[in-house]
Amino acid sequence: IMSVNSAEAAIVYYFGSAVIVSLISIYLLQRRLASILSGVEPSYKTRYWFGIAAPIMVGAVAHLSLDRIDLLILGAIRTPEEVGLYAAASRLSTLVILGMGVVATVITPTLASQYSKKQFGQFRHGLRKAALLSMFAGFIVALPLMLFPALILSIFGMEFQRVDSVLQILTIGQIVCASVGPAGAALLLSGRQKFFATATLIAALTKAIAAILVAPQFGMIGVAIVSALVVSVLNITLFSSVYRIK
């Protein structure tokens, strides 16, 4: 019988909650669309939709790989202990971009409307505003992570304090990510999903190769530096591209 506090139980609870949330979301979406699309004749443009969806899928897979590849490489080259320590620091650093997620949820519909109306000046202004708000929210979270990393990591156990430098390095990368705001979402809604997919895929491959090269000698610190650099360059590239929209 599976223990309530076991890792297997955590996986089951996570999967179960994801299924419940997905079902509720589908129900609410269908209920909303039923009133909006009542009496509308359906139209299917499968080839056109696939041309849009395929790059988005590639970009999403590449982005997921970008977030996880450092842990996979550490697991293959270093010890399980280091993987666990690094994973804790990595998870904590992602708290920096929580504010960006909220900002993106609020501002993305406005950006989509402005782009569809060819109001590119307002589009860029909205993107700048979103980036500033996201950066401000990110700095609020990043400040204690940068100043008191060992203290915060000790929540997981005293042995986690040894990755305080890793947490600081990863946090710097997340600050850059937060500072560009919802640049990735802006690229997708402006029809530049191919650029997003290509840039993210290149970043994921670069991170994987660089991490493989540095992990044997420099361990967690080397992989953290690679991760922060790649994430920073990718997000600056995405922001620069979407900001040039005219």
Coordinates of N, CA and C in Angstrom, one line a residue, residues 3-236:
S3 N 2.3 4.7 0.8 CA 2.3 5.6 1.9 C 1.9 7.0 1.5
V4 N 1.1 7.7 2.4 CA 0.6 9.0 2.1 C 1.7 10.0 1.9
N5 N 2.9 9.8 2.6 CA 4.0 10.8 2.5 C 5.1 10.3 1.5
S6 N 4.8 9.3 0.7 CA 5.8 8.8 -0.2 C 5.9 9.6 -1.5
A7 N 7.0 9.4 -2.3 CA 7.1 10.1 -3.5 C 6.1 9.6 -4.5
E8 N 5.7 8.3 -4.5 CA 4.7 7.8 -5.4 C 3.3 8.5 -5.1
A9 N 3.0 8.8 -3.8 CA 1.8 9.5 -3.5 C 1.8 10.9 -4.0
A10 N 2.9 11.6 -3.9 CA 3.1 12.9 -4.4 C 2.8 13.0 -5.9
I11 N 3.3 12.0 -6.7 CA 3.1 11.9 -8.1 C 1.6 11.7 -8.4
V12 N 1.0 10.8 -7.7 CA -0.4 10.5 -7.9 C -1.3 11.8 -7.6
Y13 N -1.0 12.5 -6.5 CA -1.7 13.7 -6.1 C -1.5 14.7 -7.2
Y14 N -0.3 14.9 -7.7 CA 0.0 15.9 -8.7 C -0.8 15.6 -10.0
F15 N -0.7 14.3 -10.4 CA -1.4 13.9 -11.6 C -2.9 14.1 -11.5
G16 N -3.4 13.7 -10.3 CA -4.9 13.8 -10.1 C -5.4 15.2 -10.1
S17 N -4.6 16.1 -9.4 CA -5.0 17.5 -9.4 C -4.9 18.1 -10.8
A18 N -3.9 17.7 -11.6 CA -3.8 18.2 -13.0 C -5.0 17.8 -13.8
V19 N -5.4 16.5 -13.7 CA -6.6 16.0 -14.4 C -7.9 16.8 -14.0
I20 N -8.0 17.0 -12.7 CA -9.2 17.8 -12.2 C -9.2 19.2 -12.7
V21 N -8.1 19.9 -12.7 CA -8.0 21.2 -13.2 C -8.3 21.3 -14.7
S22 N -7.8 20.3 -15.4 CA -8.0 20.3 -16.9 C -9.5 20.1 -17.2
L23 N -10.1 19.1 -16.5 CA -11.5 18.9 -16.7 C -12.4 20.1 -16.4
I24 N -12.1 20.8 -15.3 CA -12.8 22.0 -15.0 C -12.6 23.1 -16.0
S25 N -11.4 23.2 -16.5 CA -11.1 24.2 -17.5 C -11.8 23.9 -18.8
I26 N -11.8 22.7 -19.2 CA -12.6 22.3 -20.4 C -14.0 22.6 -20.3
Y27 N -14.6 22.2 -19.1 CA -16.0 22.5 -18.9 C -16.4 24.0 -19.0
L28 N -15.6 24.8 -18.3 CA -15.8 26.2 -18.3 C -15.6 26.8 -19.7
L29 N -14.6 26.3 -20.5 CA -14.4 26.8 -21.8 C -15.6 26.5 -22.7
Q30 N -16.0 25.2 -22.7 CA -17.1 24.8 -23.5 C -18.4 25.6 -23.2
R31 N -18.6 25.8 -21.9 CA -19.8 26.6 -21.5 C -19.7 28.0 -22.0
R32 N -18.5 28.6 -21.9 CA -18.4 30.0 -22.4 C -18.5 30.0 -24.0
L33 N -17.9 29.1 -24.7 CA -18.0 29.1 -26.1 C -19.4 28.8 -26.6
A34 N -20.1 28.0 -25.9 CA -21.5 27.6 -26.3 C -22.4 28.8 -26.5
S35 N -22.2 29.8 -25.7 CA -23.1 31.0 -25.8 C -22.5 32.0 -26.9
I36 N -21.2 32.0 -27.1 CA -20.6 32.9 -28.0 C -20.8 32.3 -29.5
L37 N -20.7 31.0 -29.7 CA -20.7 30.4 -31.0 C -22.0 29.8 -31.4
S38 N -23.1 30.1 -30.6 CA -24.4 29.6 -30.9 C -24.9 30.1 -32.3
G39 N -25.2 29.2 -33.2 CA -25.7 29.5 -34.5 C -24.6 29.8 -35.5
V40 N -23.4 29.7 -35.1 CA -22.2 29.9 -36.1 C -21.9 28.6 -36.8
E41 N -21.8 28.7 -38.1 CA -21.4 27.6 -38.9 C -20.0 27.3 -38.8
P42 N -19.6 26.0 -38.4 CA -18.2 25.7 -38.2 C -17.4 25.7 -39.5
S43 N -16.2 26.1 -39.4 CA -15.3 26.1 -40.6 C -13.9 25.5 -40.2
Y44 N -13.4 24.6 -41.0 CA -12.2 23.9 -40.7 C -11.1 24.2 -41.7
K45 N -10.0 24.7 -41.2 CA -8.8 25.0 -42.0 C -7.6 24.2 -41.4
T46 N -7.7 22.9 -41.6 CA -6.7 22.0 -40.9 C -5.3 22.3 -41.3
R47 N -5.0 22.5 -42.6 CA -3.6 22.7 -43.0 C -3.1 24.0 -42.4
Y48 N -3.9 25.1 -42.4 CA -3.5 26.4 -41.9 C -3.3 26.3 -40.4
W49 N -4.2 25.6 -39.7 CA -4.0 25.5 -38.3 C -2.8 24.7 -37.9
F50 N -2.5 23.6 -38.7 CA -1.4 22.8 -38.4 C -0.1 23.6 -38.6
G51 N -0.1 24.4 -39.6 CA 1.1 25.3 -39.9 C 1.4 26.2 -38.8
I52 N 0.4 26.6 -38.0 CA 0.6 27.5 -36.8 C 0.9 26.6 -35.6
A53 N 0.2 25.5 -35.5 CA 0.3 24.7 -34.3 C 1.7 24.0 -34.2
A54 N 2.2 23.5 -35.3 CA 3.4 22.7 -35.3 C 4.6 23.5 -34.7
P55 N 4.9 24.7 -35.2 CA 6.0 25.5 -34.6 C 5.7 25.8 -33.1
I56 N 4.5 26.0 -32.7 CA 4.2 26.3 -31.3 C 4.5 25.0 -30.5
M57 N 4.2 23.8 -31.0 CA 4.4 22.6 -30.3 C 5.9 22.4 -30.2
V58 N 6.7 22.6 -31.3 CA 8.1 22.5 -31.2 C 8.7 23.4 -30.2
G59 N 8.2 24.7 -30.2 CA 8.7 25.7 -29.2 C 8.4 25.3 -27.8
A60 N 7.2 24.7 -27.6 CA 6.8 24.3 -26.2 C 7.7 23.1 -25.7
V61 N 7.9 22.2 -26.6 CA 8.8 21.0 -26.2 C 10.2 21.5 -26.0
A62 N 10.7 22.4 -26.8 CA 12.1 23.0 -26.6 C 12.1 23.7 -25.3
H63 N 11.1 24.5 -25.0 CA 11.1 25.3 -23.8 C 11.1 24.4 -22.6
L64 N 10.3 23.3 -22.6 CA 10.3 22.3 -21.5 C 11.6 21.7 -21.4
S65 N 12.2 21.3 -22.5 CA 13.6 20.7 -22.5 C 14.6 21.7 -21.9
L66 N 14.4 23.0 -22.3 CA 15.3 24.0 -21.7 C 15.3 24.1 -20.2
D67 N 14.1 23.9 -19.7 CA 13.9 24.0 -18.2 C 14.4 22.8 -17.5
R68 N 14.5 21.6 -18.2 CA 14.9 20.4 -17.5 C 16.2 19.8 -17.9
I69 N 16.8 20.2 -19.0 CA 18.0 19.5 -19.5 C 19.1 19.6 -18.5
D70 N 19.3 20.6 -17.7 CA 20.4 20.7 -16.8 C 20.3 19.6 -15.7
L71 N 19.1 19.4 -15.3 CA 18.9 18.3 -14.3 C 19.2 16.9 -14.9
L72 N 18.8 16.7 -16.1 CA 19.0 15.4 -16.8 C 20.5 15.2 -17.0
I73 N 21.2 16.2 -17.3 CA 22.7 16.1 -17.6 C 23.4 15.9 -16.3
L74 N 23.0 16.6 -15.2 CA 23.6 16.4 -13.9 C 23.4 15.0 -13.4
G75 N 22.2 14.5 -13.7 CA 21.8 13.1 -13.3 C 22.7 12.1 -14.0
A76 N 23.0 12.4 -15.3 CA 23.8 11.4 -16.0 C 25.3 11.5 -15.7
I77 N 25.8 12.6 -15.3 CA 27.2 12.8 -15.1 C 27.6 12.9 -13.6
R78 N 26.8 13.5 -12.8 CA 27.2 13.7 -11.4 C 26.4 12.8 -10.5
T79 N 26.4 13.0 -9.2 CA 25.8 12.1 -8.3 C 24.3 12.5 -8.0
P80 N 23.5 11.5 -7.6 CA 22.1 11.8 -7.3 C 21.9 12.9 -6.2
E81 N 22.9 12.9 -5.3 CA 22.8 14.0 -4.2 C 22.9 15.4 -4.9
E82 N 23.8 15.5 -5.8 CA 24.0 16.8 -6.5 C 22.7 17.2 -7.2
V83 N 22.1 16.2 -7.9 CA 20.9 16.5 -8.6 C 19.8 17.0 -7.7
G84 N 19.6 16.4 -6.5 CA 18.6 16.8 -5.6 C 18.9 18.2 -5.0
L85 N 20.1 18.5 -4.8 CA 20.5 19.8 -4.3 C 20.2 20.9 -5.3
Y86 N 20.7 20.6 -6.6 CA 20.5 21.5 -7.7 C 19.0 21.7 -8.0
A87 N 18.2 20.7 -7.9 CA 16.8 20.8 -8.2 C 16.1 21.7 -7.2
A88 N 16.5 21.7 -5.9 CA 15.9 22.6 -5.0 C 16.2 24.0 -5.3
A89 N 17.5 24.3 -5.6 CA 17.9 25.7 -6.0 C 17.1 26.1 -7.3
S90 N 17.0 25.2 -8.2 CA 16.4 25.6 -9.5 C 14.9 25.9 -9.3
R91 N 14.2 25.1 -8.5 CA 12.8 25.3 -8.2 C 12.6 26.7 -7.5
L92 N 13.5 27.0 -6.5 CA 13.3 28.2 -5.8 C 13.6 29.4 -6.7
S93 N 14.5 29.3 -7.6 CA 14.8 30.4 -8.5 C 13.6 30.8 -9.4
T94 N 12.8 29.8 -9.8 CA 11.7 30.0 -10.7 C 10.6 30.8 -10.0
L95 N 10.6 31.0 -8.7 CA 9.7 31.9 -8.0 C 9.8 33.3 -8.5
V96 N 10.9 33.7 -9.1 CA 11.2 35.0 -9.6 C 10.2 35.4 -10.7
I97 N 9.8 34.4 -11.5 CA 9.0 34.7 -12.7 C 7.5 34.5 -12.4
L98 N 7.1 34.2 -11.2 CA 5.7 34.1 -10.9 C 5.0 35.4 -11.3
G99 N 5.5 36.5 -10.9 CA 4.9 37.8 -11.3 C 4.7 37.9 -12.8
M100 N 5.7 37.5 -13.5 CA 5.6 37.6 -15.0 C 4.4 36.8 -15.5
G101 N 4.2 35.6 -14.9 CA 3.0 34.8 -15.3 C 1.7 35.6 -15.1
V102 N 1.6 36.2 -14.0 CA 0.4 37.0 -13.7 C 0.2 38.2 -14.7
V103 N 1.3 38.9 -14.9 CA 1.3 40.0 -15.8 C 0.9 39.6 -17.2
A104 N 1.5 38.4 -17.7 CA 1.2 37.9 -19.0 C -0.2 37.6 -19.2
T105 N -0.8 37.0 -18.1 CA -2.2 36.6 -18.2 C -3.1 37.8 -18.4
V106 N -2.8 38.9 -17.7 CA -3.6 40.1 -17.8 C -3.3 40.9 -19.1
I107 N -2.1 41.0 -19.5 CA -1.7 41.9 -20.6 C -1.8 41.3 -22.0
T108 N -1.8 39.9 -22.1 CA -1.7 39.3 -23.4 C -3.0 39.5 -24.2
P109 N -4.2 39.5 -23.7 CA -5.3 39.8 -24.5 C -5.3 41.2 -25.1
T110 N -4.8 42.2 -24.3 CA -4.7 43.6 -24.8 C -3.6 43.7 -25.9
L111 N -2.5 43.0 -25.7 CA -1.5 43.0 -26.8 C -2.0 42.4 -28.1
A112 N -2.8 41.3 -27.9 CA -3.4 40.6 -29.1 C -4.3 41.6 -29.9
S113 N -5.1 42.3 -29.1 CA -6.1 43.2 -29.7 C -5.3 44.4 -30.4
Q114 N -4.3 44.9 -29.8 CA -3.5 46.0 -30.4 C -2.8 45.5 -31.6
Y115 N -2.3 44.3 -31.6 CA -1.6 43.8 -32.8 C -2.5 43.6 -34.0
S116 N -3.7 43.1 -33.7 CA -4.7 42.8 -34.7 C -5.2 44.1 -35.4
K117 N -5.2 45.1 -34.6 CA -5.6 46.5 -35.1 C -4.5 47.3 -35.7
K118 N -3.3 46.6 -35.7 CA -2.1 47.3 -36.3 C -1.7 48.5 -35.5
Q119 N -2.0 48.5 -34.2 CA -1.6 49.6 -33.3 C -0.3 49.3 -32.7
F120 N 0.8 49.3 -33.5 CA 2.1 48.8 -33.1 C 2.7 49.7 -32.1
G121 N 2.5 51.0 -32.1 CA 3.0 51.9 -31.1 C 2.5 51.5 -29.7
Q122 N 1.2 51.3 -29.6 CA 0.6 50.9 -28.4 C 1.0 49.5 -28.0
F123 N 1.2 48.7 -29.0 CA 1.6 47.3 -28.7 C 3.0 47.3 -28.0
R124 N 3.9 48.1 -28.5 CA 5.3 48.2 -27.9 C 5.2 48.8 -26.5
H125 N 4.3 49.8 -26.4 CA 4.2 50.5 -25.1 C 3.6 49.5 -24.1
G126 N 2.7 48.7 -24.5 CA 2.1 47.7 -23.6 C 3.1 46.7 -23.2
L127 N 4.0 46.3 -24.2 CA 5.0 45.3 -23.9 C 6.0 45.9 -22.9
R128 N 6.4 47.1 -23.1 CA 7.3 47.8 -22.2 C 6.8 47.9 -20.8
K129 N 5.5 48.2 -20.7 CA 4.9 48.3 -19.4 C 4.8 47.0 -18.7
A130 N 4.5 45.9 -19.5 CA 4.4 44.6 -18.9 C 5.8 44.1 -18.4
A131 N 6.8 44.5 -19.2 CA 8.2 44.1 -18.8 C 8.6 44.8 -17.5
L132 N 8.2 46.1 -17.3 CA 8.6 46.8 -16.1 C 7.9 46.2 -14.9
L133 N 6.6 45.9 -15.1 CA 5.8 45.3 -14.0 C 6.4 44.0 -13.6
S134 N 6.7 43.2 -14.6 CA 7.3 41.9 -14.4 C 8.6 42.0 -13.7
M135 N 9.4 42.9 -14.1 CA 10.8 43.1 -13.5 C 10.6 43.5 -12.1
F136 N 9.7 44.4 -11.8 CA 9.5 44.9 -10.4 C 9.1 43.7 -9.5
A137 N 8.1 42.9 -10.0 CA 7.7 41.8 -9.2 C 8.8 40.8 -9.0
G138 N 9.6 40.6 -10.1 CA 10.7 39.7 -10.0 C 11.8 40.1 -9.0
F139 N 12.1 41.4 -9.0 CA 13.1 41.9 -8.0 C 12.6 41.7 -6.6
I140 N 11.3 41.9 -6.3 CA 10.8 41.7 -5.0 C 11.1 40.3 -4.5
V141 N 10.9 39.3 -5.3 CA 11.1 37.9 -5.0 C 12.6 37.6 -5.0
A142 N 13.4 38.1 -5.9 CA 14.8 37.8 -6.1 C 15.6 38.4 -5.0
L143 N 15.2 39.5 -4.4 CA 16.1 40.1 -3.4 C 16.4 39.2 -2.2
P144 N 15.4 38.6 -1.6 CA 15.8 37.7 -0.4 C 16.6 36.5 -0.9
L145 N 16.3 36.0 -2.2 CA 17.0 34.8 -2.7 C 18.5 35.2 -2.9
M146 N 18.8 36.4 -3.3 CA 20.1 36.8 -3.5 C 20.9 37.2 -2.2
L147 N 20.1 37.7 -1.2 CA 20.8 38.2 0.0 C 20.9 37.1 1.0
F148 N 19.9 36.2 1.1 CA 19.8 35.2 2.1 C 19.6 33.8 1.5
P149 N 20.4 33.4 0.6 CA 20.2 32.1 -0.1 C 20.3 30.9 0.8
A150 N 21.4 30.9 1.7 CA 21.6 29.8 2.6 C 20.4 29.6 3.6
L151 N 20.0 30.7 4.1 CA 18.9 30.7 5.1 C 17.6 30.1 4.4
I152 N 17.3 30.6 3.2 CA 16.1 30.1 2.5 C 16.2 28.6 2.2
L153 N 17.4 28.2 1.7 CA 17.6 26.8 1.4 C 17.6 25.9 2.6
S154 N 17.9 26.4 3.7 CA 17.9 25.6 5.0 C 16.5 25.1 5.3
I155 N 15.5 25.7 4.7 CA 14.1 25.2 4.8 C 14.0 23.7 4.5
F156 N 14.8 23.3 3.4 CA 14.8 21.9 2.9 C 15.7 21.0 3.8
G157 N 16.6 21.7 4.5 CA 17.6 20.9 5.3 C 18.9 21.6 5.3
M158 N 19.7 21.4 6.3 CA 20.9 22.2 6.4 C 21.9 21.8 5.3
E159 N 21.8 20.6 4.8 CA 22.8 20.2 3.7 C 22.5 21.0 2.4
F160 N 21.3 21.6 2.3 CA 21.0 22.3 1.0 C 21.7 23.7 1.0
Q161 N 22.3 24.1 2.1 CA 22.9 25.4 2.2 C 24.2 25.5 1.3
R162 N 24.7 24.3 0.9 CA 25.9 24.3 0.1 C 25.7 24.7 -1.3
V163 N 24.4 24.8 -1.7 CA 24.1 25.3 -3.1 C 23.6 26.7 -3.1
D164 N 24.0 27.5 -2.1 CA 23.6 28.9 -2.0 C 24.1 29.7 -3.3
S165 N 25.3 29.4 -3.7 CA 25.8 30.1 -4.9 C 25.1 29.7 -6.1
V166 N 24.7 28.4 -6.2 CA 23.9 28.0 -7.4 C 22.6 28.7 -7.4
L167 N 21.9 28.9 -6.3 CA 20.7 29.6 -6.2 C 20.8 31.0 -6.7
Q168 N 21.9 31.7 -6.3 CA 22.1 33.1 -6.7 C 22.3 33.2 -8.2
I169 N 23.1 32.3 -8.7 CA 23.4 32.3 -10.2 C 22.1 32.1 -11.0
L170 N 21.3 31.1 -10.6 CA 20.1 30.8 -11.3 C 19.1 31.9 -11.2
T171 N 19.1 32.6 -10.0 CA 18.2 33.7 -9.8 C 18.5 34.9 -10.7
I172 N 19.8 35.1 -11.0 CA 20.2 36.1 -11.9 C 19.6 35.9 -13.3
G173 N 19.6 34.6 -13.7 CA 19.0 34.3 -15.0 C 17.5 34.5 -15.0
Q174 N 16.9 34.2 -13.9 CA 15.4 34.4 -13.9 C 15.1 35.9 -13.8
I175 N 15.9 36.7 -13.2 CA 15.7 38.1 -13.2 C 15.7 38.7 -14.6
V176 N 16.6 38.2 -15.4 CA 16.6 38.7 -16.8 C 15.4 38.2 -17.5
C177 N 15.0 37.0 -17.2 CA 13.7 36.4 -17.8 C 12.5 37.3 -17.4
A178 N 12.4 37.6 -16.2 CA 11.3 38.4 -15.7 C 11.4 39.8 -16.3
S179 N 12.5 40.4 -16.6 CA 12.7 41.7 -17.0 C 12.2 42.0 -18.4
V180 N 12.1 40.9 -19.2 CA 11.6 41.1 -20.6 C 10.1 40.9 -20.7
G181 N 9.5 40.5 -19.6 CA 8.0 40.4 -19.6 C 7.6 39.2 -20.5
P182 N 6.3 39.3 -21.0 CA 5.8 38.2 -21.8 C 6.2 38.2 -23.3
A183 N 7.5 38.3 -23.5 CA 8.0 38.4 -24.9 C 7.7 37.2 -25.7
G184 N 7.8 36.0 -25.1 CA 7.5 34.8 -25.9 C 6.0 34.8 -26.3
A185 N 5.1 35.1 -25.4 CA 3.7 35.2 -25.7 C 3.4 36.2 -26.8
A186 N 4.1 37.3 -26.7 CA 3.9 38.4 -27.7 C 4.4 37.9 -29.1
L187 N 5.4 37.2 -29.2 CA 5.9 36.6 -30.4 C 4.8 35.7 -31.0
L188 N 4.3 34.8 -30.2 CA 3.3 33.8 -30.7 C 2.0 34.5 -31.2
L189 N 1.5 35.5 -30.5 CA 0.3 36.2 -30.9 C 0.5 37.1 -32.1
S190 N 1.8 37.4 -32.4 CA 2.0 38.2 -33.6 C 2.4 37.4 -34.8
G191 N 2.3 36.1 -34.7 CA 2.5 35.2 -35.8 C 3.9 34.9 -36.1
R192 N 4.8 35.0 -35.1 CA 6.2 34.7 -35.2 C 6.6 33.5 -34.4
Q193 N 5.7 32.5 -34.5 CA 5.9 31.2 -33.8 C 7.1 30.4 -34.3
K194 N 7.4 30.6 -35.6 CA 8.6 29.9 -36.2 C 9.9 30.4 -35.6
F195 N 9.9 31.8 -35.4 CA 11.1 32.3 -34.8 C 11.3 31.9 -33.4
F196 N 10.1 31.9 -32.6 CA 10.1 31.5 -31.2 C 10.6 30.0 -31.1
A197 N 10.1 29.2 -32.0 CA 10.5 27.7 -31.9 C 11.9 27.6 -32.3
T198 N 12.4 28.3 -33.3 CA 13.8 28.1 -33.7 C 14.8 28.6 -32.6
A199 N 14.5 29.8 -32.1 CA 15.3 30.4 -31.0 C 15.4 29.5 -29.8
T200 N 14.2 29.0 -29.4 CA 14.1 28.2 -28.2 C 14.8 26.8 -28.4
L201 N 14.7 26.3 -29.6 CA 15.3 25.0 -29.9 C 16.8 25.1 -29.9
I202 N 17.3 26.2 -30.5 CA 18.8 26.5 -30.5 C 19.3 26.7 -29.0
A203 N 18.5 27.4 -28.2 CA 18.9 27.6 -26.8 C 19.0 26.3 -26.1
A204 N 18.0 25.4 -26.3 CA 18.0 24.2 -25.6 C 19.2 23.3 -26.0
L205 N 19.5 23.2 -27.3 CA 20.6 22.5 -27.7 C 21.9 23.0 -27.2
T206 N 22.0 24.4 -27.2 CA 23.2 25.0 -26.7 C 23.4 24.7 -25.2
K207 N 22.4 24.8 -24.5 CA 22.4 24.5 -23.1 C 22.8 23.1 -22.8
A208 N 22.3 22.2 -23.6 CA 22.6 20.8 -23.4 C 24.1 20.5 -23.7
I209 N 24.6 21.0 -24.8 CA 26.0 20.8 -25.2 C 26.9 21.4 -24.2
A210 N 26.7 22.7 -23.8 CA 27.5 23.4 -22.9 C 27.5 22.7 -21.5
A211 N 26.3 22.3 -21.0 CA 26.3 21.6 -19.7 C 27.0 20.3 -19.7
I212 N 27.0 19.6 -20.8 CA 27.7 18.3 -20.9 C 29.2 18.6 -20.8
L213 N 29.7 19.7 -21.4 CA 31.1 20.0 -21.4 C 31.6 20.5 -20.0
V214 N 30.8 21.3 -19.3 CA 31.2 21.8 -18.0 C 30.9 21.0 -16.8
A215 N 29.9 20.1 -16.9 CA 29.5 19.4 -15.7 C 30.6 18.5 -15.1
P216 N 31.3 17.8 -15.9 CA 32.3 16.9 -15.3 C 33.4 17.6 -14.4
Q217 N 33.8 18.8 -14.8 CA 34.8 19.5 -14.1 C 34.3 20.5 -13.1
F218 N 33.2 21.2 -13.5 CA 32.8 22.3 -12.7 C 31.5 22.0 -11.9
G219 N 30.9 20.9 -12.2 CA 29.7 20.5 -11.4 C 28.5 21.4 -11.5
M220 N 27.8 21.5 -10.3 CA 26.6 22.3 -10.3 C 26.8 23.8 -10.6
I221 N 27.9 24.4 -10.2 CA 28.2 25.8 -10.4 C 28.3 26.0 -11.9
G222 N 29.1 25.2 -12.6 CA 29.2 25.3 -14.1 C 27.9 25.2 -14.8
V223 N 27.1 24.2 -14.4 CA 25.8 24.0 -15.1 C 24.9 25.2 -14.8
A224 N 24.9 25.7 -13.6 CA 24.1 26.9 -13.2 C 24.5 28.1 -14.1
I225 N 25.8 28.3 -14.2 CA 26.2 29.5 -15.1 C 25.8 29.3 -16.5
V226 N 25.9 28.1 -17.0 CA 25.4 27.8 -18.4 C 23.9 28.1 -18.5
S227 N 23.2 27.6 -17.6 CA 21.7 27.8 -17.6 C 21.4 29.3 -17.5
A228 N 22.0 30.0 -16.6 CA 21.7 31.4 -16.5 C 22.0 32.2 -17.7
L229 N 23.2 31.9 -18.3 CA 23.6 32.6 -19.6 C 22.7 32.3 -20.7
V230 N 22.3 31.0 -20.9 CA 21.5 30.7 -22.1 C 20.1 31.3 -21.9
V231 N 19.5 31.2 -20.7 CA 18.2 31.7 -20.5 C 18.2 33.2 -20.7
S232 N 19.2 33.9 -20.2 CA 19.3 35.4 -20.4 C 19.4 35.8 -21.9
V233 N 20.3 35.1 -22.6 CA 20.5 35.4 -24.0 C 19.2 35.1 -24.8
L234 N 18.5 34.0 -24.5 CA 17.3 33.7 -25.2 C 16.2 34.7 -25.0
N235 N 16.0 35.1 -23.8 CA 15.0 36.1 -23.5 C 15.2 37.4 -24.0
I236 N 16.5 37.9 -24.0 CA 16.8 39.2 -24.6 C 16.6 39.1 -26.1

